[in-house]
Short mmCIF file of C-alpha atoms and ligand atoms in Angstrom, two decimals:
data_model
loop_
_atom_site.label_atom_id
_atom_site.label_comp_id
_atom_site.label_asym_id
_atom_site.label_seq_id
_atom_site.Cartn_x
_atom_site.Cartn_y
_atom_site.Cartn_z
CA MET X 1 0.00 0.00 0.00
CA ASN X 2 1.49 3.38 -0.90
CA LEU X 3 1.63 6.30 1.51
CA LEU X 4 -1.26 8.13 -0.17
CA THR X 5 -3.53 5.09 0.11
CA GLU X 6 -2.58 4.66 3.77
CA THR X 7 -3.29 8.33 4.48
CA LEU X 8 -6.67 8.11 2.71
CA GLN X 9 -7.55 4.95 4.62
CA LYS X 10 -6.71 6.44 8.03
CA GLY X 11 -8.49 9.70 7.23
CA ILE X 12 -11.66 7.83 6.25
CA GLU X 13 -11.63 5.53 9.26
CA GLY X 14 -11.25 8.48 11.60
CA ARG X 15 -14.13 10.47 10.11
CA GLN X 16 -16.40 7.46 9.58
CA HIS X 17 -16.82 6.98 13.30
CA SER X 18 -19.40 9.68 13.94
CA LEU X 19 -21.38 8.67 10.84
CA GLN X 20 -21.43 5.06 12.02
CA GLN X 21 -23.38 5.99 15.14
CA LYS X 22 -25.97 7.94 13.17
CA VAL X 23 -26.36 5.08 10.70
CA ALA X 24 -26.68 2.44 13.43
CA ALA X 25 -29.61 4.35 14.98
CA ASP X 26 -31.61 4.39 11.73
CA PRO X 27 -34.70 2.12 11.71
CA TRP X 28 -34.72 2.31 7.88
CA ARG X 29 -31.49 0.29 7.65
CA LEU X 30 -32.21 -2.71 5.47
CA SER X 31 -32.31 -6.21 6.86
CA PHE X 32 -31.53 -8.52 3.91
CA HIS X 33 -30.15 -6.15 1.25
CA GLN X 34 -26.59 -4.96 0.76
CA GLN X 35 -26.07 -1.34 1.77
CA PRO X 36 -23.07 0.92 2.46
CA PRO X 37 -21.74 0.85 6.05
CA THR X 38 -21.87 4.67 5.94
CA GLY X 39 -22.18 7.22 3.14
CA TRP X 40 -23.19 6.55 -0.44
CA LEU X 41 -23.34 3.44 -2.66
CA ASN X 42 -24.01 3.21 -6.38
CA ASP X 43 -23.22 0.61 -9.07
CA PRO X 44 -22.28 -3.00 -8.30
CA ASN X 45 -18.78 -3.65 -9.68
CA GLY X 46 -16.40 -6.56 -10.33
CA ILE X 47 -18.84 -9.26 -9.20
CA HIS X 48 -17.37 -12.76 -9.41
CA GLN X 49 -17.11 -16.04 -7.57
CA LYS X 50 -13.74 -17.56 -6.79
CA GLU X 51 -13.13 -20.81 -4.95
CA GLY X 52 -16.67 -20.75 -3.64
CA ILE X 53 -16.55 -17.17 -2.34
CA TYR X 54 -18.72 -14.52 -3.97
CA HIS X 55 -17.11 -11.08 -4.24
CA VAL X 56 -19.28 -8.02 -4.75
CA TYR X 57 -17.59 -4.63 -5.05
CA TYR X 58 -19.48 -1.39 -5.35
CA GLN X 59 -19.11 2.32 -6.10
CA TYR X 60 -18.67 3.85 -2.68
CA SER X 61 -18.30 7.29 -1.08
CA PRO X 62 -17.86 6.33 2.58
CA LEU X 63 -18.02 9.83 4.06
CA ASP X 64 -20.72 11.53 2.03
CA PRO X 65 -24.28 10.17 1.78
CA GLU X 66 -24.81 12.43 -1.25
CA GLY X 67 -21.91 11.02 -3.27
CA GLY X 68 -18.49 12.48 -3.97
CA LEU X 69 -15.15 10.83 -4.60
CA LYS X 70 -15.71 7.19 -5.60
CA TYR X 71 -13.88 4.20 -4.10
CA TRP X 72 -14.65 0.49 -4.46
CA GLY X 73 -16.26 -1.01 -1.35
CA HIS X 74 -16.11 -4.80 -1.03
CA LYS X 75 -18.43 -7.47 0.36
CA THR X 76 -17.99 -11.24 0.35
CA SER X 77 -20.42 -14.09 0.81
CA LYS X 78 -20.45 -17.86 0.87
CA ASP X 79 -24.16 -18.18 0.07
CA LEU X 80 -25.25 -14.92 -1.64
CA VAL X 81 -27.51 -14.14 1.32
CA HIS X 82 -25.18 -13.44 4.25
CA PHE X 83 -22.41 -10.96 3.48
CA LYS X 84 -19.32 -9.72 5.23
CA GLU X 85 -18.13 -6.15 4.75
CA GLU X 86 -14.44 -6.29 3.82
CA GLU X 87 -11.86 -3.51 3.80
CA MET X 88 -12.24 -1.11 0.92
CA PHE X 89 -10.65 -2.67 -2.17
CA LEU X 90 -9.74 0.21 -4.43
CA TYR X 91 -8.73 3.81 -3.73
CA PRO X 92 -8.49 6.71 -6.20
CA ASP X 93 -4.80 7.03 -5.42
CA GLN X 94 -3.15 7.05 -8.86
CA LYS X 95 -2.56 9.84 -11.35
CA PHE X 96 -4.89 8.05 -13.80
CA ASP X 97 -7.86 7.67 -11.40
CA CYS X 98 -7.48 10.46 -8.85
CA HIS X 99 -11.06 11.79 -9.28
CA GLY X 100 -12.72 8.46 -8.76
CA VAL X 101 -12.27 4.77 -9.38
CA TYR X 102 -15.38 4.40 -11.52
CA SER X 103 -17.32 1.30 -12.48
CA GLY X 104 -15.81 -1.86 -13.80
CA SER X 105 -15.98 -5.62 -13.88
CA ALA X 106 -14.03 -8.81 -13.14
CA PHE X 107 -12.92 -11.55 -15.51
CA GLU X 108 -11.44 -14.85 -14.34
CA LYS X 109 -8.64 -16.47 -16.34
CA GLU X 110 -6.40 -19.30 -15.20
CA GLY X 111 -6.69 -18.57 -11.50
CA VAL X 112 -6.17 -14.82 -11.85
CA THR X 113 -8.93 -12.27 -11.48
CA HIS X 114 -8.57 -9.50 -14.04
CA PHE X 115 -10.43 -6.34 -13.13
CA PHE X 116 -11.10 -3.57 -15.61
CA TYR X 117 -12.40 -0.20 -14.45
CA THR X 118 -12.53 3.46 -15.41
CA GLY X 119 -10.04 5.86 -13.87
CA ASN X 120 -11.75 9.23 -13.77
CA VAL X 121 -9.67 12.43 -13.83
CA LYS X 122 -10.93 16.01 -13.96
CA HIS X 123 -8.62 18.81 -14.94
CA PRO X 124 -8.96 22.22 -13.31
CA GLY X 125 -10.19 25.06 -15.50
CA LYS X 126 -13.29 26.09 -17.40
CA HIS X 127 -14.63 22.86 -18.83
CA ASP X 128 -17.97 21.18 -19.49
CA TYR X 129 -16.32 17.85 -18.53
CA ILE X 130 -18.09 16.24 -21.50
CA SER X 131 -16.02 17.41 -24.44
CA SER X 132 -13.16 18.85 -22.43
CA GLY X 133 -11.48 18.64 -19.05
CA ARG X 134 -11.96 14.95 -18.38
CA GLU X 135 -9.97 11.72 -18.69
CA GLN X 136 -11.65 8.34 -18.49
CA ASN X 137 -8.80 5.86 -18.61
CA THR X 138 -9.41 2.14 -18.91
CA VAL X 139 -7.40 0.41 -16.22
CA HIS X 140 -6.46 -3.27 -15.94
CA MET X 141 -5.79 -4.67 -12.50
CA THR X 142 -4.98 -8.22 -11.42
CA SER X 143 -5.53 -10.05 -8.16
CA GLN X 144 -5.00 -13.65 -7.04
CA ASP X 145 -7.53 -13.57 -4.22
CA GLY X 146 -9.88 -10.60 -4.72
CA PHE X 147 -8.43 -8.82 -1.66
CA THR X 148 -4.94 -7.76 -2.74
CA ILE X 149 -4.12 -5.90 -5.92
CA ASP X 150 -1.09 -7.43 -7.65
CA SER X 151 -0.84 -5.12 -10.66
CA ARG X 152 -2.62 -2.05 -11.98
CA GLU X 153 -1.98 -0.22 -15.23
CA VAL X 154 -3.74 1.86 -17.85
CA VAL X 155 -4.48 -0.23 -20.95
CA ILE X 156 -6.46 2.36 -22.91
CA ASP X 157 -5.41 5.90 -22.19
CA SER X 158 -8.13 8.53 -22.52
CA THR X 159 -6.19 10.10 -25.41
CA ASP X 160 -6.31 6.83 -27.36
CA TYR X 161 -10.07 6.52 -27.81
CA PRO X 162 -11.29 6.80 -31.41
CA ALA X 163 -12.34 10.09 -33.00
CA GLY X 164 -16.01 11.03 -32.89
CA PHE X 165 -16.50 10.52 -29.17
CA THR X 166 -16.80 12.90 -26.25
CA GLN X 167 -14.70 12.25 -23.15
CA HIS X 168 -17.47 10.11 -21.67
CA ILE X 169 -16.29 6.54 -22.33
CA ARG X 170 -16.42 4.16 -19.38
CA ASP X 171 -17.51 1.00 -17.52
CA PRO X 172 -15.55 -1.86 -19.20
CA LYS X 173 -16.90 -5.43 -19.28
CA ILE X 174 -15.13 -8.44 -20.85
CA ILE X 175 -16.34 -11.46 -22.82
CA GLU X 176 -14.17 -14.27 -24.24
CA LYS X 177 -15.05 -15.65 -27.67
CA ASN X 178 -13.20 -17.79 -30.22
CA GLY X 179 -9.95 -17.54 -28.25
CA LEU X 180 -10.03 -13.74 -28.11
CA PHE X 181 -11.07 -11.25 -25.45
CA TYR X 182 -13.59 -8.54 -26.20
CA MET X 183 -14.29 -5.45 -24.13
CA VAL X 184 -17.42 -3.31 -24.26
CA LEU X 185 -17.31 0.30 -23.09
CA GLY X 186 -20.25 2.69 -22.80
CA GLY X 187 -19.89 6.02 -24.60
CA ARG X 188 -21.31 9.30 -25.83
CA THR X 189 -20.55 10.48 -29.34
CA ILE X 190 -19.91 14.10 -30.28
CA GLU X 191 -23.39 14.07 -31.87
CA ASP X 192 -24.78 13.17 -28.43
CA LYS X 193 -25.72 9.61 -29.26
CA GLY X 194 -25.18 6.63 -26.99
CA ALA X 195 -22.68 4.04 -28.19
CA ILE X 196 -20.97 0.81 -27.22
CA LEU X 197 -17.32 0.73 -28.17
CA LEU X 198 -15.94 -2.74 -28.84
CA TYR X 199 -12.26 -3.58 -28.34
CA VAL X 200 -10.41 -6.85 -28.97
CA SER X 201 -7.31 -8.31 -27.31
CA GLU X 202 -5.24 -11.49 -27.39
CA ASP X 203 -3.66 -11.01 -23.97
CA LEU X 204 -6.00 -8.73 -21.93
CA SER X 205 -3.31 -6.08 -22.06
CA LYS X 206 -3.07 -4.70 -25.61
CA TRP X 207 -6.51 -3.62 -26.87
CA THR X 208 -7.59 -2.63 -30.40
CA TYR X 209 -10.78 -0.76 -31.24
CA THR X 210 -13.02 -2.65 -33.67
CA GLY X 211 -16.01 -0.28 -33.92
CA ASN X 212 -19.43 0.47 -32.56
CA LEU X 213 -21.13 -2.75 -31.42
CA LEU X 214 -24.70 -1.54 -31.85
CA GLU X 215 -25.67 0.86 -34.63
CA ASN X 216 -28.88 2.64 -35.58
CA GLN X 217 -30.61 3.23 -32.27
CA PRO X 218 -31.69 6.87 -32.68
CA LYS X 219 -34.24 6.71 -29.86
CA LEU X 220 -31.90 5.38 -27.19
CA GLY X 221 -30.53 8.62 -25.82
CA TYR X 222 -27.22 10.49 -25.63
CA MET X 223 -25.10 8.31 -23.33
CA TRP X 224 -24.99 4.58 -22.59
CA GLU X 225 -23.53 3.61 -19.24
CA CYS X 226 -22.56 0.21 -17.85
CA PRO X 227 -22.82 -2.09 -20.89
CA ASP X 228 -22.89 -5.83 -20.24
CA PHE X 229 -22.66 -8.47 -22.94
CA PHE X 230 -23.08 -12.25 -22.56
CA GLU X 231 -24.59 -15.44 -23.94
CA LEU X 232 -27.66 -16.91 -22.30
CA ASP X 233 -29.69 -19.95 -23.32
CA GLY X 234 -28.43 -19.82 -26.90
CA GLN X 235 -28.97 -16.08 -27.40
CA ASP X 236 -26.71 -13.04 -27.07
CA ILE X 237 -27.80 -10.42 -24.59
CA LEU X 238 -26.78 -6.81 -24.39
CA LEU X 239 -27.57 -4.81 -21.26
CA MET X 240 -26.98 -1.10 -20.88
CA SER X 241 -28.10 1.94 -18.96
CA PRO X 242 -28.98 4.68 -21.45
CA GLN X 243 -29.53 8.29 -20.50
CA GLY X 244 -31.85 10.53 -22.53
CA VAL X 245 -34.54 8.06 -23.58
CA GLU X 246 -37.96 9.70 -23.87
CA GLN X 247 -40.96 8.39 -22.00
CA SER X 248 -43.32 6.39 -24.19
CA GLY X 249 -46.70 5.57 -22.62
CA ASN X 250 -45.97 3.76 -19.39
CA GLU X 251 -42.46 2.90 -20.46
CA PHE X 252 -39.20 4.74 -19.69
CA GLU X 253 -40.73 6.83 -16.93
CA ASN X 254 -37.57 7.11 -14.84
CA ILE X 255 -34.94 9.77 -15.44
CA TYR X 256 -32.51 7.12 -16.78
CA GLN X 257 -33.15 3.57 -17.93
CA SER X 258 -31.56 0.14 -17.69
CA GLY X 259 -32.58 -2.49 -20.13
CA SER X 260 -31.79 -5.46 -22.29
CA MET X 261 -31.74 -6.43 -25.94
CA ILE X 262 -31.81 -10.00 -27.13
CA GLY X 263 -30.11 -10.78 -30.43
CA LYS X 264 -27.20 -12.38 -32.24
CA THR X 265 -23.66 -11.17 -32.56
CA ASN X 266 -22.13 -11.19 -35.99
CA TRP X 267 -18.59 -12.20 -34.94
CA GLU X 268 -17.22 -11.44 -38.38
CA LYS X 269 -18.55 -7.93 -38.62
CA LEU X 270 -18.33 -7.55 -34.84
CA THR X 271 -21.79 -6.07 -34.52
CA PHE X 272 -24.76 -6.99 -32.40
CA GLU X 273 -27.97 -7.57 -34.31
CA PRO X 274 -30.97 -7.22 -32.01
CA SER X 275 -33.97 -9.42 -32.68
CA GLY X 276 -36.27 -7.21 -30.63
CA PRO X 277 -36.54 -3.83 -28.94
CA PHE X 278 -34.75 -2.43 -25.90
CA ILE X 279 -36.79 -3.55 -22.87
CA GLU X 280 -36.51 -2.11 -19.37
CA LEU X 281 -35.21 -4.53 -16.77
CA ASP X 282 -37.20 -2.98 -13.97
CA ARG X 283 -40.35 -0.86 -13.93
CA GLY X 284 -40.07 0.57 -10.41
CA PHE X 285 -38.60 3.86 -9.20
CA ASP X 286 -35.18 2.74 -8.05
CA PHE X 287 -33.07 0.65 -10.38
CA TYR X 288 -29.97 1.45 -12.39
CA ALA X 289 -26.53 0.32 -13.61
CA PRO X 290 -26.97 -3.46 -13.19
CA GLN X 291 -24.13 -5.92 -13.66
CA THR X 292 -24.23 -9.68 -14.24
CA PHE X 293 -21.78 -12.52 -13.66
CA LEU X 294 -21.70 -16.27 -14.13
CA ASP X 295 -21.42 -18.16 -10.87
CA GLU X 296 -19.73 -21.52 -10.34
CA LYS X 297 -23.11 -23.24 -10.73
CA GLY X 298 -23.39 -21.71 -14.22
CA ARG X 299 -26.15 -19.27 -13.31
CA ARG X 300 -26.26 -15.79 -14.87
CA ILE X 301 -26.93 -13.55 -11.88
CA LEU X 302 -27.81 -9.86 -12.01
CA TRP X 303 -27.46 -7.24 -9.32
CA GLY X 304 -28.68 -3.68 -9.72
CA TRP X 305 -28.14 -0.46 -7.89
CA MET X 306 -31.40 0.11 -5.99
CA GLY X 307 -31.22 3.81 -6.74
CA LEU X 308 -30.81 6.34 -9.53
CA PRO X 309 -28.75 9.50 -9.94
CA ASP X 310 -30.25 12.97 -10.46
CA ILE X 311 -33.74 12.15 -9.13
CA GLU X 312 -33.85 14.83 -6.43
CA SER X 313 -36.42 17.04 -8.16
CA ASP X 314 -38.90 14.13 -8.28
CA TYR X 315 -38.24 11.98 -5.24
CA THR X 316 -35.82 11.64 -2.36
CA ASN X 317 -34.17 9.28 0.09
CA PRO X 318 -34.52 10.60 3.64
CA THR X 319 -31.72 8.33 4.87
CA ILE X 320 -29.32 11.09 3.75
CA GLU X 321 -29.94 12.82 7.11
CA ARG X 322 -29.15 9.52 8.78
CA GLY X 323 -25.71 9.25 7.25
CA TRP X 324 -26.24 6.87 4.31
CA GLN X 325 -28.01 6.45 0.99
CA HIS X 326 -28.83 3.64 -1.46
CA ALA X 327 -28.42 -0.14 -1.57
CA LEU X 328 -28.14 -3.02 -4.01
CA THR X 329 -31.22 -4.92 -5.22
CA LEU X 330 -31.70 -8.57 -4.40
CA PRO X 331 -29.64 -10.68 -6.79
CA ARG X 332 -31.74 -12.17 -9.62
CA GLU X 333 -31.20 -15.19 -11.83
CA LEU X 334 -31.64 -14.55 -15.55
CA THR X 335 -33.02 -17.00 -18.09
CA ILE X 336 -34.50 -16.76 -21.56
CA GLU X 337 -37.88 -18.44 -21.87
CA GLU X 338 -40.01 -18.34 -25.01
CA GLY X 339 -37.78 -15.62 -26.37
CA LYS X 340 -38.16 -13.38 -23.31
CA LEU X 341 -35.73 -12.47 -20.56
CA LYS X 342 -36.99 -13.63 -17.17
CA GLN X 343 -35.65 -12.48 -13.80
CA ARG X 344 -36.26 -14.47 -10.64
CA PRO X 345 -35.09 -13.88 -7.09
CA LEU X 346 -32.36 -16.35 -6.15
CA SER X 347 -33.72 -19.49 -4.52
CA GLU X 348 -31.11 -19.03 -1.75
CA TYR X 349 -33.36 -16.34 -0.24
CA LYS X 350 -35.88 -19.04 0.76
CA ARG X 351 -33.49 -19.71 3.64
CA LEU X 352 -34.59 -16.51 5.32
CA ARG X 353 -38.23 -17.62 5.46
CA LYS X 354 -39.82 -18.21 8.85
CA ASP X 355 -43.34 -18.35 10.33
CA GLY X 356 -45.02 -19.21 7.02
CA ILE X 357 -48.77 -18.90 6.52
CA GLU X 358 -50.73 -20.22 3.57
CA THR X 359 -54.36 -19.44 2.89
CA GLN X 360 -57.05 -19.15 0.23
CA LEU X 361 -58.98 -15.90 0.28
CA ASP X 362 -62.36 -15.32 -1.31
CA LEU X 363 -62.62 -11.58 -1.90
CA SER X 364 -66.05 -11.64 -3.53
CA GLU X 365 -68.01 -10.91 -0.34
CA GLN X 366 -65.76 -8.41 1.38
CA TYR X 367 -62.13 -7.39 1.65
CA GLN X 368 -59.79 -9.78 3.42
CA SER X 369 -56.61 -9.24 5.35
CA MET X 370 -53.46 -11.00 6.43
CA PRO X 371 -51.33 -10.09 9.43
CA GLU X 372 -48.41 -7.75 8.74
CA THR X 373 -46.48 -7.84 11.97
CA SER X 374 -42.98 -7.72 10.57
CA THR X 375 -41.31 -5.03 8.46
CA THR X 376 -39.48 -7.71 6.47
CA TYR X 377 -41.38 -10.40 4.63
CA GLU X 378 -41.97 -12.26 1.38
CA MET X 379 -45.43 -12.87 -0.04
CA LEU X 380 -46.54 -14.98 -2.98
CA VAL X 381 -50.04 -14.29 -4.29
CA LYS X 382 -51.53 -16.53 -6.97
CA MET X 383 -54.63 -15.68 -8.97
CA ASN X 384 -56.24 -16.46 -12.26
CA SER X 385 -55.99 -13.23 -14.30
CA PRO X 386 -58.99 -11.53 -12.67
CA LYS X 387 -61.08 -9.42 -15.04
CA GLU X 388 -62.21 -6.99 -12.35
CA PRO X 389 -59.82 -4.81 -10.35
CA ILE X 390 -57.96 -6.39 -7.48
CA THR X 391 -55.94 -4.33 -5.01
CA MET X 392 -53.47 -5.16 -2.30
CA GLN X 393 -52.52 -2.56 0.29
CA LEU X 394 -49.43 -3.09 2.40
CA SER X 395 -46.86 -1.31 4.53
CA GLN X 396 -47.86 2.28 5.40
CA ASP X 397 -49.44 3.26 2.07
CA ILE X 398 -48.30 1.03 -0.77
CA VAL X 399 -51.04 -0.09 -3.16
CA LEU X 400 -50.67 -2.73 -5.88
CA THR X 401 -53.51 -2.89 -8.42
CA PHE X 402 -54.35 -5.12 -11.35
CA ASP X 403 -57.45 -4.39 -13.46
CA GLY X 404 -57.21 -6.71 -16.45
CA GLN X 405 -55.51 -3.98 -18.52
CA GLY X 406 -52.53 -3.14 -16.40
CA PHE X 407 -50.63 -3.37 -13.15
CA ALA X 408 -49.86 -0.33 -10.99
CA LEU X 409 -47.63 0.33 -8.02
CA THR X 410 -48.71 3.41 -6.07
CA LEU X 411 -46.98 4.92 -3.08
CA GLY X 412 -48.34 7.47 -0.65
CA LYS X 413 -46.32 9.59 1.75
CA SER X 414 -43.82 6.82 2.37
CA GLY X 415 -42.70 7.21 -1.25
CA PHE X 416 -41.11 10.61 -0.52
CA GLY X 417 -42.22 11.85 -3.95
CA ARG X 418 -42.55 8.44 -5.63
CA LYS X 419 -46.15 8.17 -6.88
CA THR X 420 -47.19 5.64 -9.56
CA ARG X 421 -45.54 3.29 -12.00
CA LYS X 422 -47.70 1.29 -14.43
CA ILE X 423 -47.24 -1.69 -16.73
CA ASP X 424 -49.62 -2.59 -19.59
CA LEU X 425 -50.56 -6.16 -18.79
CA THR X 426 -53.63 -8.28 -19.52
CA ALA X 427 -52.73 -11.57 -17.82
CA LEU X 428 -51.54 -11.89 -14.24
CA ASP X 429 -51.26 -15.12 -12.31
CA GLN X 430 -48.56 -14.40 -9.75
CA ILE X 431 -47.27 -11.52 -7.64
CA GLN X 432 -44.20 -12.16 -5.50
CA VAL X 433 -43.28 -9.37 -3.12
CA PHE X 434 -40.15 -8.86 -1.02
CA VAL X 435 -40.57 -6.18 1.60
CA ASP X 436 -37.56 -4.94 3.54
CA THR X 437 -37.62 -2.11 6.12
CA SER X 438 -37.31 0.54 3.39
CA SER X 439 -37.66 -1.24 0.05
CA ILE X 440 -40.08 -3.28 -2.00
CA GLU X 441 -39.36 -5.59 -4.94
CA ILE X 442 -42.29 -6.99 -6.89
CA PHE X 443 -41.92 -9.89 -9.36
CA LEU X 444 -44.92 -10.40 -11.66
CA ASN X 445 -45.77 -13.64 -13.48
CA ASP X 446 -42.77 -15.51 -12.11
CA GLY X 447 -40.14 -13.05 -13.33
CA GLU X 448 -41.80 -11.54 -16.42
CA TYR X 449 -41.70 -8.03 -14.90
CA VAL X 450 -39.97 -6.57 -11.84
CA LEU X 451 -40.68 -3.32 -10.02
CA THR X 452 -38.17 -2.13 -7.43
CA SER X 453 -38.70 0.84 -5.19
CA ARG X 454 -37.48 2.42 -2.00
CA MET X 455 -40.13 3.48 0.54
CA TYR X 456 -39.77 5.03 3.94
CA PRO X 457 -42.71 4.15 6.21
CA LYS X 458 -43.01 6.04 9.47
CA GLU X 459 -46.17 4.35 10.71
CA LYS X 460 -46.43 0.74 11.76
CA THR X 461 -49.17 -1.31 10.13
CA THR X 462 -50.72 -4.56 11.28
CA ALA X 463 -52.46 -5.95 8.20
CA ILE X 464 -52.18 -6.38 4.45
CA GLN X 465 -55.56 -5.82 2.82
CA PHE X 466 -56.89 -7.45 -0.33
CA LYS X 467 -59.94 -6.26 -2.29
CA GLY X 468 -61.49 -7.56 -5.50
CA ASN X 469 -64.05 -9.89 -6.90
CA THR X 470 -61.98 -13.05 -7.11
CA ARG X 471 -60.27 -15.84 -5.21
CA ILE X 472 -56.58 -15.76 -4.45
CA GLN X 473 -54.06 -18.03 -2.83
CA VAL X 474 -51.58 -16.35 -0.51
CA GLU X 475 -48.37 -17.65 1.03
CA LYS X 476 -46.41 -15.38 3.31
CA TRP X 477 -43.22 -15.67 5.32
CA ASP X 478 -41.52 -13.23 7.64
CA LEU X 479 -37.86 -12.96 6.70
CA LYS X 480 -34.96 -13.39 9.10
CA GLU X 481 -32.23 -10.77 9.12
CA ALA X 482 -29.42 -11.74 6.77
C1 LIG Y 501 -23.45 4.77 -13.38
C2 LIG Y 501 -22.14 5.55 -13.34
C3 LIG Y 501 -21.10 4.90 -14.23
C4 LIG Y 501 -19.81 5.40 -13.60
C5 LIG Y 501 -20.16 5.39 -12.13
C6 LIG Y 501 -19.50 6.47 -11.32
O1 LIG Y 501 -24.22 5.00 -12.26
O2 LIG Y 501 -22.35 6.89 -13.73
O3 LIG Y 501 -21.21 5.21 -15.59
O4 LIG Y 501 -18.72 4.59 -13.89
O5 LIG Y 501 -21.57 5.53 -12.06
O6 LIG Y 501 -19.81 6.32 -9.98
#
């Protein structure tokens, strides 16, 4: 560790102490989600599994719940449910990353973990930091164990990116194909169009630009962050987080989006040919910058940031006053079924279930309720696509509605500005809900749609209420703290 890193580490530890007490006293701290010990968290980074241990790193500003200089925090787990907070992994302590160690990924090869990330540098002066004043260097780092950095060097200097791009090029992710390594980077062209830059390498060290992976997407905004590119169930999948996509009906309602495209890669032309449109991964209020990895069981697992940047004019997170902000979503397993991407909560989370109840409710006579005595629970509601409206009210003021035409999530005061998100949907047979002390994740039709949102209830409730002219089957479990 160099002297600068040591000084940063000591300075943080010293100042983190008073924040820790504030954070510990907060009843909105989550019980089975991953959150920052203090301060701010954003994107999941470098997720991988090595010798049985899962490593999850994340964009982290330990001293400032509203963001600031970015480090990489680090959590490990043996079962993807219980996590240990490790020492911070990566500090912005080099000339090429001194204004933030930005997002990146991990790639395993012959026992070595290769990390790639963006070293952010801002030069003093009068700049817009889009077309001038900024460096976003692509850095390669190796580690044997995921805890110690063995080497770290710039492999694509910010001055070496191709012409036609602004200085916003970042968030590397690697895929191996036909004996070569490919890197995707998210970018913004000088015409303010989002782009995915593709690079190729034989040795993970020397990289050559091959072109834009995905052409002709005029409606997908001005900047694409956090690209991810992988094979799944015989298809190629491209994920990205575009900024600047316009709302269209009930779609793309958030300030920025995260979504997927299914298609085929033309490995000769080195282009991705989508077979369908860009589809949002999550339809709730708080989801961005997801990253996937392949675990040792061969599952493609996705984690998102349960938050979004630049939302303050619409909705807020009152935990800022309590010394922290944001968390990661539950991890989800991805599959392709009948040509569609499905996302399901990991089965490991069943281990947290306790005190289960199962019941059939006939709502045709009057509304029915179920006890809601815990602030952390999972509920599975099965129904047969009712034609008349059915509503479910839970927590302080969260209402879920299905009316044969669509599904809606509505928050009251506990939404701190979050109001309604809707999905056009005519058939609904299952709603699976995970409620944590200050979050809700809703999986519809066994992973067809997901809605993730933060919520900040101040009042305790005792019952979940169901209304509608139909019969439903409900299973519910309180969830143990992870
Ligand atoms: C996405 C993002 C990335 C960047 C990181 C910085 O939320 O803007 O593009 O690398 O966050 O924290």
